[in-house]
Coordinates of C-alpha atoms in Angstrom, one line a residue:
M574 CA -1.9 -24.2 -24.7
P575 CA -3.5 -21.8 -22.1
T576 CA -0.8 -19.2 -23.2
L577 CA -1.9 -19.8 -26.8
S578 CA -5.5 -19.2 -25.8
V579 CA -4.5 -15.9 -24.2
T580 CA -2.6 -14.8 -27.3
L581 CA -5.2 -15.8 -29.9
G582 CA -8.3 -15.0 -27.9
T583 CA -9.8 -18.3 -29.0
S584 CA -12.1 -20.3 -26.8
I585 CA -10.5 -23.6 -25.8
D586 CA -11.7 -23.6 -22.2
S587 CA -13.5 -26.9 -22.8
L588 CA -10.1 -28.5 -23.3
F589 CA -7.9 -26.5 -20.9
S590 CA -8.6 -24.7 -17.7
L591 CA -7.4 -21.1 -17.6
T592 CA -6.5 -19.2 -14.4
D593 CA -8.6 -16.1 -13.7
E594 CA -5.6 -13.9 -14.6
S595 CA -5.1 -15.7 -18.0
R596 CA -8.8 -15.4 -18.7
F597 CA -8.6 -11.6 -18.0
A598 CA -5.6 -11.3 -20.3
R599 CA -7.4 -13.2 -23.0
I600 CA -10.5 -10.9 -22.8
D601 CA -8.3 -7.9 -22.9
N602 CA -6.6 -9.2 -26.0
M603 CA -10.0 -9.9 -27.6
L604 CA -11.2 -6.4 -26.9
W605 CA -8.2 -4.9 -28.9
D606 CA -7.6 -7.6 -31.5
K607 CA -11.0 -8.5 -32.8
R608 CA -13.2 -6.2 -34.8
F609 CA -16.4 -8.0 -33.9
L610 CA -17.0 -10.5 -31.1
T611 CA -19.3 -13.3 -31.9
Q612 CA -22.5 -13.5 -29.8
Q613 CA -21.1 -16.6 -28.1
E614 CA -17.9 -14.9 -27.2
F615 CA -19.7 -11.9 -25.9
D616 CA -22.1 -14.0 -23.8
E617 CA -19.4 -16.2 -22.4
E618 CA -17.1 -13.3 -21.3
E619 CA -20.0 -11.2 -20.0
H620 CA -21.1 -14.1 -17.8
F621 CA -17.6 -14.8 -16.6
L622 CA -17.0 -11.2 -15.7
Q623 CA -20.3 -10.8 -14.0
E624 CA -19.4 -13.7 -11.8
K625 CA -15.9 -12.3 -11.1
C626 CA -17.4 -8.9 -10.2
R627 CA -19.0 -10.6 -7.2
E628 CA -15.7 -11.9 -5.8
E629 CA -13.7 -9.5 -3.7
E630 CA -10.3 -10.6 -5.0
T631 CA -11.2 -10.1 -8.7
R632 CA -13.8 -7.3 -8.4
S633 CA -11.6 -4.4 -9.5
R634 CA -10.2 -6.0 -12.6
A635 CA -13.5 -7.7 -13.6
T636 CA -15.5 -4.5 -13.2
L637 CA -13.2 -2.6 -15.5
L638 CA -13.1 -5.3 -18.1
L639 CA -16.9 -5.7 -18.1
A640 CA -17.2 -1.9 -18.7
E641 CA -14.7 -2.2 -21.5
L642 CA -16.6 -5.2 -23.0
Y643 CA -19.8 -3.1 -23.1
C644 CA -18.0 -0.2 -24.6
K645 CA -16.6 -2.4 -27.3
R646 CA -20.1 -3.8 -28.0
A647 CA -21.4 -0.3 -28.4
R648 CA -18.7 0.5 -30.9
E649 CA -19.5 -2.7 -32.8
Y650 CA -23.2 -1.7 -33.1
N651 CA -22.2 1.8 -34.2
D652 CA -20.0 0.2 -36.9
L653 CA -22.9 -1.9 -38.0
A654 CA -25.4 1.0 -37.9
S655 CA -23.2 3.5 -39.9
P656 CA -23.5 1.9 -43.4
L657 CA -27.2 1.2 -42.8
A658 CA -27.9 4.8 -41.8
R659 CA -26.0 6.1 -44.9
Q660 CA -28.0 3.6 -47.1
A661 CA -31.2 4.8 -45.5
L662 CA -30.4 8.4 -46.4
A663 CA -29.5 7.4 -50.0
L664 CA -32.9 5.7 -50.2
N665 CA -34.8 8.6 -48.8
P666 CA -32.7 11.9 -49.1
D667 CA -35.3 13.9 -47.3
C668 CA -35.3 11.8 -44.1
K669 CA -34.2 13.7 -41.1
E670 CA -34.1 10.6 -39.0
A671 CA -31.5 9.1 -41.3
H672 CA -29.2 12.1 -40.7
N673 CA -29.7 11.6 -36.9
A674 CA -28.8 7.9 -37.3
I675 CA -25.6 8.8 -39.2
F676 CA -24.7 11.3 -36.5
D677 CA -25.5 8.8 -33.7
A678 CA -23.5 6.0 -35.3
E679 CA -20.5 8.2 -36.3
H680 CA -20.5 10.6 -33.4
G681 CA -21.5 13.6 -35.5
A682 CA -21.0 17.2 -34.4
Y683 CA -24.2 18.3 -32.8
L684 CA -24.1 22.1 -32.1
D685 CA -27.0 21.9 -29.6
W686 CA -25.5 22.7 -26.2
N687 CA -28.4 20.9 -24.5
A688 CA -27.5 17.7 -26.2
T689 CA -23.8 17.8 -26.1
N690 CA -22.6 19.4 -22.9
H691 CA -20.8 17.2 -20.3
Y692 CA -22.3 18.5 -17.1
R693 CA -23.1 15.0 -15.6
T694 CA -19.6 13.7 -16.3
I695 CA -18.1 17.0 -14.9
V696 CA -20.1 16.5 -11.7
F697 CA -18.8 13.0 -11.4
Y698 CA -15.2 14.1 -11.7
Q699 CA -15.7 17.0 -9.3
E700 CA -17.0 14.6 -6.7
F701 CA -14.2 12.1 -7.5
L702 CA -11.6 14.8 -6.9
A703 CA -13.3 15.9 -3.7
A704 CA -12.7 12.4 -2.5
H705 CA -9.3 12.0 -4.1
P706 CA -7.7 15.5 -4.2
E707 CA -4.2 14.2 -4.8
N708 CA -5.1 12.3 -8.0
H709 CA -3.2 14.2 -10.6
S710 CA -4.6 12.4 -13.7
A711 CA -8.2 13.0 -12.7
H712 CA -7.5 16.8 -12.9
L713 CA -6.6 16.2 -16.6
W714 CA -9.8 14.4 -17.3
L715 CA -11.8 17.2 -15.6
L716 CA -9.9 19.9 -17.5
D717 CA -10.7 18.1 -20.8
L718 CA -14.4 18.3 -20.0
L719 CA -14.5 21.9 -18.7
I720 CA -12.5 23.2 -21.6
A721 CA -14.7 21.3 -24.1
D722 CA -17.8 23.0 -22.5
R723 CA -16.0 26.4 -22.4
R724 CA -16.3 26.6 -18.7
C725 CA -13.0 28.4 -18.7
A726 CA -13.1 30.1 -15.3
E727 CA -13.6 26.7 -13.6
A728 CA -10.9 25.2 -15.8
R729 CA -8.4 27.9 -14.6
E730 CA -9.2 26.9 -11.0
V731 CA -8.6 23.2 -11.6
L732 CA -5.4 24.0 -13.6
D733 CA -4.1 26.0 -10.6
K734 CA -4.8 23.1 -8.2
M735 CA -3.2 20.7 -10.6
H736 CA -0.1 22.8 -10.9
R737 CA 0.3 23.1 -7.2
L738 CA -0.1 19.4 -6.9
K739 CA 2.6 18.5 -9.4
P740 CA 4.0 20.9 -12.1
T741 CA 4.3 19.3 -15.5
Y742 CA 4.2 20.3 -19.2
N743 CA 0.4 19.7 -19.0
D744 CA 0.1 23.0 -17.2
D745 CA 1.5 24.9 -20.2
F746 CA -0.6 22.9 -22.6
Y747 CA -3.9 23.3 -20.8
L748 CA -3.3 27.0 -20.3
G749 CA -3.1 27.3 -24.0
C750 CA -6.3 25.4 -24.5
I751 CA -8.1 27.7 -22.1
L752 CA -6.7 30.8 -23.9
L753 CA -8.0 29.3 -27.2
Q754 CA -11.5 28.7 -25.8
E755 CA -11.5 32.3 -24.4
G756 CA -10.9 33.5 -28.0
H757 CA -7.2 34.4 -27.6
T758 CA -5.9 32.3 -30.4
D759 CA -2.6 34.2 -30.8
D760 CA -1.9 33.9 -27.1
A761 CA -2.7 30.2 -27.2
L762 CA -0.2 29.6 -30.0
A763 CA 2.4 31.6 -28.2
Q764 CA 1.8 29.6 -25.0
W765 CA 2.3 26.3 -26.9
E766 CA 5.4 27.7 -28.6
A767 CA 6.8 28.5 -25.2
M768 CA 5.9 25.0 -24.0
C769 CA 7.8 23.3 -26.8
A770 CA 10.8 25.6 -26.2
K771 CA 10.7 24.7 -22.5
Y772 CA 10.4 20.9 -23.2
P773 CA 12.3 20.5 -26.5
D774 CA 13.1 16.8 -26.1
T775 CA 9.6 15.8 -24.8
W776 CA 7.7 14.1 -27.6
E777 CA 4.3 14.5 -25.8
V778 CA 4.3 18.3 -26.2
Y779 CA 4.6 18.1 -29.9
V780 CA 1.8 15.6 -30.2
M781 CA -0.4 17.8 -28.0
R782 CA 0.3 20.9 -30.0
A783 CA -0.1 19.1 -33.3
S784 CA -3.6 18.0 -32.3
E785 CA -4.6 21.6 -31.5
L786 CA -3.0 22.9 -34.7
A787 CA -4.9 20.3 -36.8
K788 CA -8.2 21.5 -35.1
L789 CA -7.3 25.0 -36.4
A790 CA -6.6 23.5 -39.9
H791 CA -3.0 24.5 -39.6
Y792 CA -2.1 21.3 -41.3
D793 CA 1.5 21.9 -42.4
E794 CA 2.5 22.9 -38.8
A795 CA 0.6 20.0 -37.4
I796 CA 2.4 17.5 -39.7
A797 CA 5.7 19.0 -38.7
D798 CA 4.9 18.5 -35.0
Y799 CA 3.7 14.9 -35.5
E800 CA 6.9 14.1 -37.4
K801 CA 8.9 15.7 -34.6
A802 CA 7.1 13.6 -32.0
M803 CA 7.8 10.4 -34.0
A804 CA 11.5 11.3 -34.2
L805 CA 11.7 11.8 -30.4
M806 CA 9.4 8.9 -29.3
P807 CA 11.3 6.0 -27.9
P808 CA 10.2 2.4 -28.8
P809 CA 7.8 1.0 -28.5
R810 CA 6.3 3.9 -30.4
F811 CA 2.7 4.8 -30.6
V812 CA 1.0 4.9 -34.0
D813 CA -1.2 8.0 -33.3
P814 CA 1.1 10.6 -35.1
A815 CA 1.3 8.5 -38.2
E816 CA -2.5 7.9 -38.2
A817 CA -3.1 11.6 -37.7
I818 CA -0.9 12.5 -40.7
A819 CA -2.7 9.9 -42.8
Q820 CA -6.0 11.6 -42.0
I821 CA -4.7 15.1 -42.8
C822 CA -3.4 13.8 -46.1
E823 CA -6.8 12.2 -46.9
I824 CA -8.6 15.5 -46.0
R825 CA -6.3 17.2 -48.5
G826 CA -7.0 14.6 -51.2
D827 CA -3.4 13.4 -51.1
Y828 CA -4.3 9.7 -51.0
E829 CA -0.9 8.4 -52.0
T830 CA 0.8 10.0 -49.0
A831 CA -2.1 8.9 -46.8
I832 CA -1.4 5.3 -47.9
T833 CA 2.3 5.7 -47.1
Y834 CA 1.5 6.7 -43.6
Y835 CA -1.0 3.9 -43.0
E836 CA 1.8 1.6 -44.2
K837 CA 4.0 3.3 -41.6
V838 CA 1.4 2.5 -39.0
I839 CA 1.6 -1.2 -39.9
A840 CA 5.4 -1.1 -39.9
I841 CA 5.4 0.3 -36.4
E842 CA 2.8 -2.2 -35.1
K843 CA 5.0 -5.0 -36.4
A844 CA 8.4 -3.7 -35.4
D845 CA 7.6 -2.1 -32.0
W846 CA 4.5 -4.1 -30.8
H847 CA 5.1 -7.4 -32.6
E848 CA 1.6 -7.4 -34.0
T849 CA 1.1 -9.6 -37.1
Q850 CA -2.7 -10.0 -37.1
G851 CA -5.8 -8.6 -35.6
E852 CA -7.3 -5.1 -35.7
A853 CA -3.9 -3.4 -35.2
I854 CA -3.0 -4.6 -38.7
D855 CA -6.5 -5.0 -40.2
A856 CA -7.8 -1.5 -39.5
P857 CA -4.9 0.3 -41.4
Q858 CA -5.1 -2.3 -44.2
R859 CA -8.8 -1.5 -44.6
S860 CA -8.0 2.2 -44.8
I861 CA -5.3 1.5 -47.5
A862 CA -7.8 -0.5 -49.5
R863 CA -10.4 2.2 -49.2
L864 CA -7.9 4.9 -50.4
R865 CA -6.8 2.7 -53.3
E866 CA -10.4 2.5 -54.4
K867 CA -10.6 6.3 -54.3
L868 CA -7.4 6.5 -56.4
A869 CA -8.8 4.0 -58.9
S870 CA -12.0 6.0 -59.3
R871 CA -10.3 9.3 -60.1

């Protein structure tokens, strides 16, 4: 029964005692499998994790899970705020604050540099790398931030350090991203083409290029790369390429094909990850239902 509790994320602690590790696993499952936690679930797990953060043996795992619990709660409140903010704008079309609420809830694209630059997080990662210079993955996170803020000269320096630490296909990809942010679109596309030629059997390079092509609205090329990635990806396969193609199809108004790819998402979840319930299944099913409503209203 404790194993059942871990799998289902249901609270039966009053009947059976879970080990700390089983409780951690159950919380992790709840974070992924449940769209909304009840207030009781949130309060119980928050209290448990706060207690475990004080214990040396469990501090690392508990601290991460507590952070993830708060992140999930924030997403839940955004999901609750989004329809209300849209309704507020419908009720008062001239209300600027309603637009702000929509953007806050749905992570809208503010163009104001002062509100959107990532300097604080950049400083954190710069300090983290100063303390952990051999951490390859931290270079990737810092590059994401620097490139997003168009701090390309600094990004080139970080890329050079990362390459000297451990050469990978990421070097080719991020050089293309820097070139794109510098305004050299053709050079960026050529760089990614060379990357894919250099690593023809590596599914990750096609996913990365597909994402950048989609941002450029090169949708046909992006779909081809996503399809290539799915063909190369070993099981258990990730659903991101199928989700991305579904979104492209919806943007184009091709709701039927979008539904097909959301159905593919569900099929992958069931076949590769053995998911039969929870958000992994419910989320694409909601997208399918929404798209069918759009088709019916045409």
